[in-house]
Amino acid sequence: MPLCPRCTKPVYFAERVTSLGKDWHRPCLKCDNEKCGKTLSAGSHSEHDGKPYCNRCYGALFGPGGTSFFLLLRGKNVEHFSGYGHGGTESHVFLNGSTGRVQ
């Protein structure tokens, strides 16, 4: 029986979600950014070093930079600097690695 990569407990067939070539418990398949933790669906997220990330965090943490970005503070756009950028998550820089999610 496979072990969940997050909690290391056995994953039974009825509770299995397969993603990144591994079997997970549904609540264990979540964004690896500790400031986010969003529960993910198989196939609708990104991966970095074998760890799952929501697309928003992946773009903010590992995507290409650019000089157009939003500085997010507690989930609100507080400053916008225009310049070269793609306008998607790859152009956003989050404060201290945060995705702007208010905890």
mmCIF file of C-alpha atoms in Angstrom, residues 1-11 23-25 28:
data_model
loop_
_atom_site.group_PDB
_atom_site.id
_atom_site.type_symbol
_atom_site.label_atom_id
_atom_site.label_comp_id
_atom_site.label_asym_id
_atom_site.label_seq_id
_atom_site.Cartn_x
_atom_site.Cartn_y
_atom_site.Cartn_z
ATOM 1 C CA MET A 1 0.000 0.000 0.000
ATOM 2 C CA PRO A 2 1.440 3.400 -0.957
ATOM 3 C CA LEU A 3 2.269 5.993 1.674
ATOM 4 C CA CYS A 4 1.131 9.605 1.382
ATOM 5 C CA PRO A 5 4.130 11.889 0.679
ATOM 6 C CA ARG A 6 2.795 14.569 3.079
ATOM 7 C CA CYS A 7 1.674 12.614 6.170
ATOM 8 C CA THR A 8 3.446 9.285 5.444
ATOM 9 C CA LYS A 9 0.316 7.286 6.364
ATOM 10 C CA PRO A 10 -1.109 4.542 4.114
ATOM 11 C CA VAL A 11 -3.338 5.752 1.277
ATOM 12 C CA ASP A 23 -0.781 8.775 -4.264
ATOM 13 C CA TRP A 24 -2.018 11.370 -1.748
ATOM 14 C CA HIS A 25 -4.881 11.774 0.704
ATOM 15 C CA CYS A 28 -2.762 16.260 2.045
#
